[in-house]
Short mmCIF file of C-alpha atoms in Angstrom, two decimals:
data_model
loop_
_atom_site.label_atom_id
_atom_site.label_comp_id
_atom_site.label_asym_id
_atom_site.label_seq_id
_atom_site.Cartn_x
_atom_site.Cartn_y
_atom_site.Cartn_z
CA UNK A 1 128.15 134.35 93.25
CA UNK A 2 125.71 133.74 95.99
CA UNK A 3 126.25 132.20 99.36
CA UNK A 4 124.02 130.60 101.61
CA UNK A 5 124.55 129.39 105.01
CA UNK A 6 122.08 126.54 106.51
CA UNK A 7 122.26 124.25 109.62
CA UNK A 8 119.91 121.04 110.32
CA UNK A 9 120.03 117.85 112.60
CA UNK A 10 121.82 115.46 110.25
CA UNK A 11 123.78 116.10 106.93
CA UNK A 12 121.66 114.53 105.13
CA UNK A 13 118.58 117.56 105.84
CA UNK A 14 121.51 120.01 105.14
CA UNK A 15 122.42 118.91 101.71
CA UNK A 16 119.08 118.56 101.16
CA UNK A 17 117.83 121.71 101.86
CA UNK A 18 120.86 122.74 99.86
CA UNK A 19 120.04 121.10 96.45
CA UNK A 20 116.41 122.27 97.08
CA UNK A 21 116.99 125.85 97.95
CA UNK A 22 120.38 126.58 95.44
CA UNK A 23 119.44 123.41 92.43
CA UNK A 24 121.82 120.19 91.74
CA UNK A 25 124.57 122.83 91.11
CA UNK A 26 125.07 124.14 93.99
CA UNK A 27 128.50 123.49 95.55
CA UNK A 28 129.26 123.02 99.73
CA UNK A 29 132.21 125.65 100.08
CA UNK A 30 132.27 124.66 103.77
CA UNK A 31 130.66 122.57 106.65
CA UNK A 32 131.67 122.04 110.63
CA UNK A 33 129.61 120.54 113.11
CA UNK A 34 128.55 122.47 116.42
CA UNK A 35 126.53 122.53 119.27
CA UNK A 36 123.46 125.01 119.50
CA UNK A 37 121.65 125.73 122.99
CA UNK A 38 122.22 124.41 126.19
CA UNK A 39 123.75 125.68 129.29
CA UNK A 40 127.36 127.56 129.18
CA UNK A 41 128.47 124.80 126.47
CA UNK A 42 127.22 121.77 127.81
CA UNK A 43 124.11 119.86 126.96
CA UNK A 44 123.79 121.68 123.58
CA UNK A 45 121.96 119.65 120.82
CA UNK A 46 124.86 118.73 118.01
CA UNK A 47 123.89 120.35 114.86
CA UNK A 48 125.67 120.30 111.33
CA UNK A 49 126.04 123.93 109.43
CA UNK A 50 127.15 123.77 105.87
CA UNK A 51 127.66 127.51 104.01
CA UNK A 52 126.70 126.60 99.93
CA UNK A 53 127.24 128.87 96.86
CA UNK A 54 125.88 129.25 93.89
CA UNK A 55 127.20 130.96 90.23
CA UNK A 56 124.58 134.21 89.53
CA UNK A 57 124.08 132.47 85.92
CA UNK A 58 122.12 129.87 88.17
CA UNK A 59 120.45 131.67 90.28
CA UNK A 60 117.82 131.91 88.31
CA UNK A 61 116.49 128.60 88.85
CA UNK A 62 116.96 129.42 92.76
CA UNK A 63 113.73 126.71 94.75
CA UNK A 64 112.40 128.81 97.29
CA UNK A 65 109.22 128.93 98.91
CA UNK A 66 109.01 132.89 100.74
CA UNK A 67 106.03 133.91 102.50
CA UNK A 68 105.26 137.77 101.81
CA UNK A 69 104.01 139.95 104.66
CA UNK A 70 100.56 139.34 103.88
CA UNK A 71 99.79 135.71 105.21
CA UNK A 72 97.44 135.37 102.51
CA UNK A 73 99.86 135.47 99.68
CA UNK A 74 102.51 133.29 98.79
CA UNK A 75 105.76 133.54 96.71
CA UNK A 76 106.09 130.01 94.59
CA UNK A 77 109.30 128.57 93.12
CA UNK A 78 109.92 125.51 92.38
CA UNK A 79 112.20 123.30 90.86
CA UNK A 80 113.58 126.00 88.08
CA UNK A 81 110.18 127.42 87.38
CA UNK A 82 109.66 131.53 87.65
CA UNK A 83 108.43 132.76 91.05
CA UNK A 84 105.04 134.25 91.08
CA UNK A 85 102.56 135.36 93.55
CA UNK A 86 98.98 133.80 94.47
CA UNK A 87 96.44 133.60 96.93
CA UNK A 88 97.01 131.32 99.83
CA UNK A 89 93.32 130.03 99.25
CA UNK A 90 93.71 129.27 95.58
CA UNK A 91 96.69 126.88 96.87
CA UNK A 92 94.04 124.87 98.82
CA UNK A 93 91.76 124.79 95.50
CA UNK A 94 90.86 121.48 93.96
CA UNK A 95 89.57 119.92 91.24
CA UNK A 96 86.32 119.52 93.41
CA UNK A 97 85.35 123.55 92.63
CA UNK A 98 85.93 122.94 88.99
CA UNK A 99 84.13 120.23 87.44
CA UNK A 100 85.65 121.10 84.21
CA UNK A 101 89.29 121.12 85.67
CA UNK A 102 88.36 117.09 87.44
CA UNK A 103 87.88 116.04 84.38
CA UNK A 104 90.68 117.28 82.63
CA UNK A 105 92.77 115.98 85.30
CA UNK A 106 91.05 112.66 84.81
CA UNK A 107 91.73 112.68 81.29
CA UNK A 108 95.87 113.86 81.95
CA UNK A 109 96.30 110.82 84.64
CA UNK A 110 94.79 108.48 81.87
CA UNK A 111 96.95 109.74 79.30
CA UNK A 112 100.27 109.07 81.39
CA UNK A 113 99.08 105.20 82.16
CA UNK A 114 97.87 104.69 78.44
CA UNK A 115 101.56 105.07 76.87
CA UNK A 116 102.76 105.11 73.60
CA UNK A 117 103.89 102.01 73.39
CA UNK A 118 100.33 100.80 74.58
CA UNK A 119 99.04 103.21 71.61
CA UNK A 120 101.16 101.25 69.14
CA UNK A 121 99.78 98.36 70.47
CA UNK A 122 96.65 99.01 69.99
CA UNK A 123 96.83 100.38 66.30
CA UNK A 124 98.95 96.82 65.41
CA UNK A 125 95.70 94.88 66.59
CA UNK A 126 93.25 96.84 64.66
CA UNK A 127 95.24 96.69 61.77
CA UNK A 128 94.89 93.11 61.58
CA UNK A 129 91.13 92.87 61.70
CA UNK A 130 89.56 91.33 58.84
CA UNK A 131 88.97 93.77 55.94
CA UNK A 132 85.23 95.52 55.57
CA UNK A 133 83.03 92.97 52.98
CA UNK A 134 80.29 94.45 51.02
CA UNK A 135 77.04 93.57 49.82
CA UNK A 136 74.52 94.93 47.22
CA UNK A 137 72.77 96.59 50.33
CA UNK A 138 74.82 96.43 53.27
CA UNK A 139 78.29 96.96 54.37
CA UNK A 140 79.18 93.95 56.97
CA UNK A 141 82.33 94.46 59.59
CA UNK A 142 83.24 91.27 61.36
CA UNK A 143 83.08 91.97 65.14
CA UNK A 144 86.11 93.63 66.53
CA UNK A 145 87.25 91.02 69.53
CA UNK A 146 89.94 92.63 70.50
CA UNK A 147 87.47 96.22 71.31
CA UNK A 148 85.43 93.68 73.37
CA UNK A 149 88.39 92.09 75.10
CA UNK A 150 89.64 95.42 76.08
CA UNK A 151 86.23 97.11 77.12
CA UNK A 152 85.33 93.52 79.73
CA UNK A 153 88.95 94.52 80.88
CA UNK A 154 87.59 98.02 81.68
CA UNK A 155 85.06 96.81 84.00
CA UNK A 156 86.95 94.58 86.17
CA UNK A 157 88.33 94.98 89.13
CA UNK A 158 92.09 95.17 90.22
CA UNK A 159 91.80 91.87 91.41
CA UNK A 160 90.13 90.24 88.91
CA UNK A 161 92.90 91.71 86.13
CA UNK A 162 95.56 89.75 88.15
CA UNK A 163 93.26 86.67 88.57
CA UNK A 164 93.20 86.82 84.63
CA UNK A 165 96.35 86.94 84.80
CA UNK A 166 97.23 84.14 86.70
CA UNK A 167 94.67 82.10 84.82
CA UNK A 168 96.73 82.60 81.67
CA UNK A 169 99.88 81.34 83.62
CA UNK A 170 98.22 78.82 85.13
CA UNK A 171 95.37 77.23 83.78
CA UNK A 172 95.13 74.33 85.75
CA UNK A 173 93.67 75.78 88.56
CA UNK A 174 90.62 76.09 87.48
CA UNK A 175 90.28 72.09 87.64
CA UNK A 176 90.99 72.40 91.40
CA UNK A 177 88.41 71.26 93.94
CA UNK A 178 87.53 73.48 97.15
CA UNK A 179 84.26 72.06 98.07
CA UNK A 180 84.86 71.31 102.01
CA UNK A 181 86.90 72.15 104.89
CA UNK A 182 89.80 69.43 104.33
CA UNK A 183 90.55 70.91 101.02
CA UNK A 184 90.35 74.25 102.35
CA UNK A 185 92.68 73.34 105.03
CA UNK A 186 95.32 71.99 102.85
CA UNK A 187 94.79 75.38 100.24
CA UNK A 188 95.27 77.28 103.36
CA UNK A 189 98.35 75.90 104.14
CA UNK A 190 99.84 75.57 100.72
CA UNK A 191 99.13 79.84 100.71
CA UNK A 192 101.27 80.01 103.47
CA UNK A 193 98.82 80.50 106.55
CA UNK A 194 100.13 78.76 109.50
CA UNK A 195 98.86 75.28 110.64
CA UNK A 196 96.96 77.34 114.12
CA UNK A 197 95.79 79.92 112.56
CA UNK A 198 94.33 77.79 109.54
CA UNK A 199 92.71 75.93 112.72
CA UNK A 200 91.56 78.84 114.35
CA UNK A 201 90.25 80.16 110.49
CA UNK A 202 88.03 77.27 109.78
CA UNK A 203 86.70 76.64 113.86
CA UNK A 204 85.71 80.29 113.90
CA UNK A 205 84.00 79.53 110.23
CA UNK A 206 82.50 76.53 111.54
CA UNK A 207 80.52 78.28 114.36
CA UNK A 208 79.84 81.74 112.38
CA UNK A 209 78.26 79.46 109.24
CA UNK A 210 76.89 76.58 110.63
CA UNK A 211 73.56 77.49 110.58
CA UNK A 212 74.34 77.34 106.60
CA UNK A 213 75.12 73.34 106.56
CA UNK A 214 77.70 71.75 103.28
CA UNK A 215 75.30 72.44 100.97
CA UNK A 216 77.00 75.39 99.10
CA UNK A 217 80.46 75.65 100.34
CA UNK A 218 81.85 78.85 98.04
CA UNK A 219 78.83 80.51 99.55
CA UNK A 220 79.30 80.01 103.40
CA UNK A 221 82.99 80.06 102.68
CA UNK A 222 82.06 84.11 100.82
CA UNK A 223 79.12 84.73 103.50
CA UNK A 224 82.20 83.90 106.78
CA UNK A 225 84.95 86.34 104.76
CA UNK A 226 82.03 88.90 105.10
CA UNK A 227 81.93 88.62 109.13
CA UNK A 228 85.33 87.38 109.36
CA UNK A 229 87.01 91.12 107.48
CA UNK A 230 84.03 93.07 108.65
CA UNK A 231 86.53 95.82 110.75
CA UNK A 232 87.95 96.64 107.55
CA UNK A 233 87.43 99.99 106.43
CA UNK A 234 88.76 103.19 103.99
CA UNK A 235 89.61 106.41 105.48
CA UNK A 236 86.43 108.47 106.01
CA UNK A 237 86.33 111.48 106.31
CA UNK A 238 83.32 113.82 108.22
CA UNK A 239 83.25 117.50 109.04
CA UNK A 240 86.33 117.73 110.77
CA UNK A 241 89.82 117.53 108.94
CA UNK A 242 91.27 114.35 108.70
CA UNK A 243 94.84 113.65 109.02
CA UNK A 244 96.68 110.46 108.31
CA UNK A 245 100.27 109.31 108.67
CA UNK A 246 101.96 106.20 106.19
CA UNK A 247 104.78 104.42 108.17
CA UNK A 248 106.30 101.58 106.78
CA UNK A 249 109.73 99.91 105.64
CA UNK A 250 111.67 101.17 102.81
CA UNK A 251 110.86 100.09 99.14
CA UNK A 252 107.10 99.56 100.44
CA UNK A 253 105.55 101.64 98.39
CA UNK A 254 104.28 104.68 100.72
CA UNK A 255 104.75 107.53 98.14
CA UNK A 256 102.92 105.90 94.96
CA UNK A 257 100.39 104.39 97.47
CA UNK A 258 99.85 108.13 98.88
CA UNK A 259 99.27 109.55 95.29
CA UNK A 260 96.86 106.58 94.50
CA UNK A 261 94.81 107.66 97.60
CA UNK A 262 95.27 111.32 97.00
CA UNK A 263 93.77 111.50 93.25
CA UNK A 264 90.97 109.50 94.55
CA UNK A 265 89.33 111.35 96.82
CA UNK A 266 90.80 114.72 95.31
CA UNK A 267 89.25 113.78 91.84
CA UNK A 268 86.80 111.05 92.59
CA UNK A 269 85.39 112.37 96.50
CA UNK A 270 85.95 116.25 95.57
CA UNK A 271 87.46 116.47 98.68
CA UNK A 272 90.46 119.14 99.54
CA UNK A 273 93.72 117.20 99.76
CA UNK A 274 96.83 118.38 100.98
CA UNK A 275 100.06 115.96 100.61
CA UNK A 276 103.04 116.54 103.17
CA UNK A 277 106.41 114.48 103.12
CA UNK A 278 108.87 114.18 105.50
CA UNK A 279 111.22 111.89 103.45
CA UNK A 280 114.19 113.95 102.90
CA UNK A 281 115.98 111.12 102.92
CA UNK A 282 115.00 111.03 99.24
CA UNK A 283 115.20 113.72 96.80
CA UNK A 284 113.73 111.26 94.28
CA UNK A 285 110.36 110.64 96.61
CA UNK A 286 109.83 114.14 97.24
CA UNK A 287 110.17 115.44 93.28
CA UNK A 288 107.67 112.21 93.02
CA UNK A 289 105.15 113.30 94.92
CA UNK A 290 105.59 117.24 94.25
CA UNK A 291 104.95 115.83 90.70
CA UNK A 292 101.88 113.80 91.43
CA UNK A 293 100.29 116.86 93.20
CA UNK A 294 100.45 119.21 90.27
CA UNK A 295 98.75 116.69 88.36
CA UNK A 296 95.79 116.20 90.66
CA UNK A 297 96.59 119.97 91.54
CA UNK A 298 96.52 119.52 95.54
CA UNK A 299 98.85 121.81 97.80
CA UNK A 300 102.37 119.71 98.96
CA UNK A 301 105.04 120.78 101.21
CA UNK A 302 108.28 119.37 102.74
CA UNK A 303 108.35 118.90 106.29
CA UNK A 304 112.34 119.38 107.45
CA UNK A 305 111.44 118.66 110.89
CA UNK A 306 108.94 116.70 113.15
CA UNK A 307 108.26 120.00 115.31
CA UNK A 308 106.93 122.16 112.73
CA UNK A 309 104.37 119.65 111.48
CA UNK A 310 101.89 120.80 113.82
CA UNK A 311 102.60 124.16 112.39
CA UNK A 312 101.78 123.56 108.88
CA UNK A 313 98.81 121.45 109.29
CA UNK A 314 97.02 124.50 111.11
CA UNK A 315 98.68 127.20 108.68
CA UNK A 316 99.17 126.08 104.96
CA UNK A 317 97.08 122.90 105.10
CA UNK A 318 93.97 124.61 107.32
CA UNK A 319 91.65 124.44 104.20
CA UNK A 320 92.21 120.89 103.62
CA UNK A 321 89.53 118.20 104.97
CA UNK A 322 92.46 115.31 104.44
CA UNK A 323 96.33 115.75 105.07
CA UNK A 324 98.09 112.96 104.07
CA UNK A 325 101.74 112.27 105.54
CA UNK A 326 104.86 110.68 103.75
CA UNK A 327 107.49 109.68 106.66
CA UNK A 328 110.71 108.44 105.60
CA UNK A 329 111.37 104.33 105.26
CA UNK A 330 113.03 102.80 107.96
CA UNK A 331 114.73 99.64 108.37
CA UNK A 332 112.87 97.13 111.60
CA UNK A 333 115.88 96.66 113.11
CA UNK A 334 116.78 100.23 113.19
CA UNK A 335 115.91 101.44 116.80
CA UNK A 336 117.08 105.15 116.32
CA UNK A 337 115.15 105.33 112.66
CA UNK A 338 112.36 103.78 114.10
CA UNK A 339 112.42 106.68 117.15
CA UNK A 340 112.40 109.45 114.48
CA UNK A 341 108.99 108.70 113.23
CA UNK A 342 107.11 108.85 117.23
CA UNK A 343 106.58 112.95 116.25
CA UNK A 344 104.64 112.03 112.99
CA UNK A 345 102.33 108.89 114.72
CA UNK A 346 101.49 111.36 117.73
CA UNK A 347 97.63 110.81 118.06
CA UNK A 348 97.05 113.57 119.54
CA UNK A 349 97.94 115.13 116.03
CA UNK A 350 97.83 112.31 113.54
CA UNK A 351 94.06 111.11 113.51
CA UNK A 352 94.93 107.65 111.62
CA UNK A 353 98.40 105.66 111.15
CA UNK A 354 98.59 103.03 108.42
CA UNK A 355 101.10 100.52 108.33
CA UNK A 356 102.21 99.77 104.71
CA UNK A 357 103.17 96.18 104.37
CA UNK A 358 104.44 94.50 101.10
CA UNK A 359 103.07 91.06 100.47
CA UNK A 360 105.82 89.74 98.58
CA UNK A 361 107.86 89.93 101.91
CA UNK A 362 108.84 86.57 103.46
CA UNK A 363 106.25 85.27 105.76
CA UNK A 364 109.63 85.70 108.95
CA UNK A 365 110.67 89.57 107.91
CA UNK A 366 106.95 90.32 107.61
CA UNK A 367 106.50 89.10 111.30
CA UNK A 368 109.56 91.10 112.43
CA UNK A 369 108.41 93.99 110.32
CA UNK A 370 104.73 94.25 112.13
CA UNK A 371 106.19 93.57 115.73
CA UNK A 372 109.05 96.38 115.41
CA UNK A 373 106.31 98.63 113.92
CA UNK A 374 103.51 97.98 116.42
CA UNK A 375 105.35 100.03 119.11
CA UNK A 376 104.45 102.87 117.10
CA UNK A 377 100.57 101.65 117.21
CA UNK A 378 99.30 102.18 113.78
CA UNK A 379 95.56 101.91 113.69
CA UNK A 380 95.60 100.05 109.99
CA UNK A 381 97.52 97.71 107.86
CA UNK A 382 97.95 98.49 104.25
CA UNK A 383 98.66 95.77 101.98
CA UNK A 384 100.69 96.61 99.01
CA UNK A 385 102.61 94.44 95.83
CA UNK A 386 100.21 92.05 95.56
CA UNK A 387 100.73 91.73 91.99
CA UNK A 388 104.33 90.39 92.97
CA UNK A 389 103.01 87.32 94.71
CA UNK A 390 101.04 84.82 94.26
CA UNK A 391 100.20 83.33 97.62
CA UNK A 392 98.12 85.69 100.18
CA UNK A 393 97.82 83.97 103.00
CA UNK A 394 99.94 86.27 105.27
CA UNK A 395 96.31 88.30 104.68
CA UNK A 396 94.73 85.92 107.60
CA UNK A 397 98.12 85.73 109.52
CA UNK A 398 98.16 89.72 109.90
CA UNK A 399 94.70 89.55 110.97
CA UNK A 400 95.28 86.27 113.45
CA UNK A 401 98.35 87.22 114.83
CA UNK A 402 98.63 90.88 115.06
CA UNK A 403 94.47 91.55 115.03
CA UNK A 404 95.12 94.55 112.88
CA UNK A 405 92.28 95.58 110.32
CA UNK A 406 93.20 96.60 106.86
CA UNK A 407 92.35 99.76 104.92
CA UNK A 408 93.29 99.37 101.48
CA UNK A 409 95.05 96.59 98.72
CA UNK A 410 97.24 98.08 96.24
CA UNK A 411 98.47 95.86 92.98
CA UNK A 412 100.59 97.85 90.25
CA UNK A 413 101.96 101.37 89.46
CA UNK A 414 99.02 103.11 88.04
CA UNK A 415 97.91 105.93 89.84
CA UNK A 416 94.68 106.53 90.97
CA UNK A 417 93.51 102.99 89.91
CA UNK A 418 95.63 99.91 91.18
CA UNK A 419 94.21 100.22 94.76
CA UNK A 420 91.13 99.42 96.03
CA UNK A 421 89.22 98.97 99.36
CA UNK A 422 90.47 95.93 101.23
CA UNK A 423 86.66 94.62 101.35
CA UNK A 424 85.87 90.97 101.82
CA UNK A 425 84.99 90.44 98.32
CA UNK A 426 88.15 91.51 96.92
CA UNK A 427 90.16 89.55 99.60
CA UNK A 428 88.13 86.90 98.36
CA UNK A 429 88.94 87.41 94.77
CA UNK A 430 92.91 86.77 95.99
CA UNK A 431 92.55 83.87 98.27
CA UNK A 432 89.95 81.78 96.36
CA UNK A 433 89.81 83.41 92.57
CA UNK A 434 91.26 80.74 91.21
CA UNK A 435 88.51 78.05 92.03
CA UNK A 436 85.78 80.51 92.52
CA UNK A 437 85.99 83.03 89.51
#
């Protein structure tokens, strides 16, 4: 039998540490709350201490993560695998030192989006291609159409997939008219931009463009998104380590979104990426992304508590040139949740602090959402889910109301692709794709 005592801020990081040190079979013999610090009793901070045990036959599959006495070698254990020693540097090795090793990775990450199912899928439509015909001289296959479909697939663009796939739902738009500013301003509306900032849109386009008359209005309408989204930009990264913090409401989307961003500039930049999450509120997110970052085979660590961040971002994460950082989803109208996040937007830490936003949110929370977040003055909006809408007008509201730039657009599970640079030509690809694709 072996027994474990361990004490955090809430019960929740107890029991967490708990199932993460001892396994899901771990059982709480015993747990009292108390107050540790302060001066002769008073003033201490309340803290919750929980003593855990665990049957020897389970032991085995003990999660720890020990450092040795050399700082340069670490003990690794996780999740039922068998501890073994390594090099603290060969943690902080990516894919970018191994070309070979990228592209395996590359090839791994495609396998898990191409499933079987899609496999089967694809074996049903090539057997029902027309049958090889021969000639005296020649053998003649008819052209494969569905190879052709699937390779112009290939080469689009997230946004133009879902404008395809609107297209098939609804194939009417393409007999739409936008060929002057009344029609715009009614499409504006109809997308759910409101009536002053639709005014505000198209005065700011008339003075920006006017130099380029009515004669082609999808081009001055494509040249204003240009000026109009120019503050838009991607995390870039220069000699200096770059560290960036996700905030956002629950169910957003922060941990896929993360992993997206992760794989691509661990496999695609060849850039050292480290992943840290703070959401122990979730077991699930944390075995998500510890998953995702064997796969693009980046160093990840828990972060229990706000004050040690600063910690491991100089000590385990020092190698890195980005640190990317998971905080837990909170509810707008919690005031105390929101507080808990302040230690992981600190700028004198956090270089960068996107604000995930879901854009199949009503056009009211999404309002309430950016206003309760803006106290904690994230430098970047984040737009994710737009595969689950269909109107994308809060795009100009968020950048009317709230003047906050946007970094990236994310549309589907698939990690690393489903997100892509919130440029002007994509936004453009939402907004007016259906008249102008």
């Amino acid at each position: 039998m072996k027994v474990k005592k361990y004490t955090g801020e809430t019960m929740q990081d107890v029991i967490f540490q708990v199932k993460a040190d001892l396994g899901p079979e771990a059982v709480i013999v015993n747990k009292r709350k108390l107050k540790q610090g302060g001066f002769f009793g008073f003033f201490g901070k309340e803290v919750f201490e929980v003593v855990a045990a665990l049957d020897s036959k389970e032991s085995d599959s003990e999660t720890t993560v020990k450092e040795d006495n050399n700082d340069d070698i670490v003990e690794i254990s996780n999740y039922g695998r068998k501890t073994r020693k390594v090099e603290r540097t060969k943690i902080q090795k990516t894919a970018s030192k191994d070309p070979e090793n990228k592209n395996a990775i590359k090839e791994f990450i495609d396998d898990l989006k191409t499933a079987a199912g899609s496999e089967v899928d694809v074996t049903e439509k090539k057997s029902e291609q027309p049958k090889q015909t021969k000639t005296s001289n020649q053998t003649v296959e008819p052209e494969n159409s569905f190879k052709k479909e699937l390779k112009n697939q290939q080469n689009l663009t997230a946004a133009q997939k879902l404008q395809n796939k609107f297209d098939q739902k609804n194939p009417g738009n393409k007999n739409k008219n936008l060929n002057n500013s009344n029609q715009l301003y009614n499409y504006l509306l109809e997308q759910g931009v409101d009536s002053r900032n639709v005014n505000l849109f198209l005065k700011e386009m008339d003075i920006k463009t006017a130099s380029a008359g009515e004669n082609n209005f999808e081009s001055r309408l494509k040249e204003f998104l240009g000026i109009y989204f120019a503050e838009n930009e991607a995390i870039k990264l220069d000699s200096a380590q770059k560290v960036v913090s996700f905030i956002g409401p629950t169910g957003v989307g922060k941990t896929t979104t993360m992993a997206k961003i992760a794989a691509h500039f661990a496999v695609d930049k060849n850039k050292n990426v480290g992943l840290i999450t703070a959401d122990t509120y979730r077991i699930a997110a944390v075995e998500q992304l510890q998953t995702y970052s064997k796969i693009i085979d980046i160093p990840f660590a828990v972060c229990y508590s706000s004050s040690k961040l600063e910690e491991m971002i100089a000590g385990q994460f020092r190698n890195c040139d980005l640190v990317l950082i998971d905080t837990p989803g909170s509810s707008w109208k919690d005031q105390i949740q929101l507080g808990r996040l302040k230690d992981y937007v600190d700028h004198t830490l956090v270089d960068e602090v996107h604000l995930l936003l879901s854009l199949n949110t009503k056009s009211s929370d999404l309002r309430s959402i950016i206003s309760e977040f803006s106290k904690l003055k994230p430098d970047r909006a984040l737009l994710t889910k737009l595969d689950e809408t269909s109107s994308y007008g809060d795009i100009i509201n968020i950048k009317e109301n709230y003047n906050l730039s946007l970094s990236y657009l994310t549309c589907g599970q698939d990690v690393p692709e489903d997100f892509e640079i919130a440029g002007a030509d994509q936004i453009y690809s939402y907004l007016f794709g259906d008249f102008y694709a």
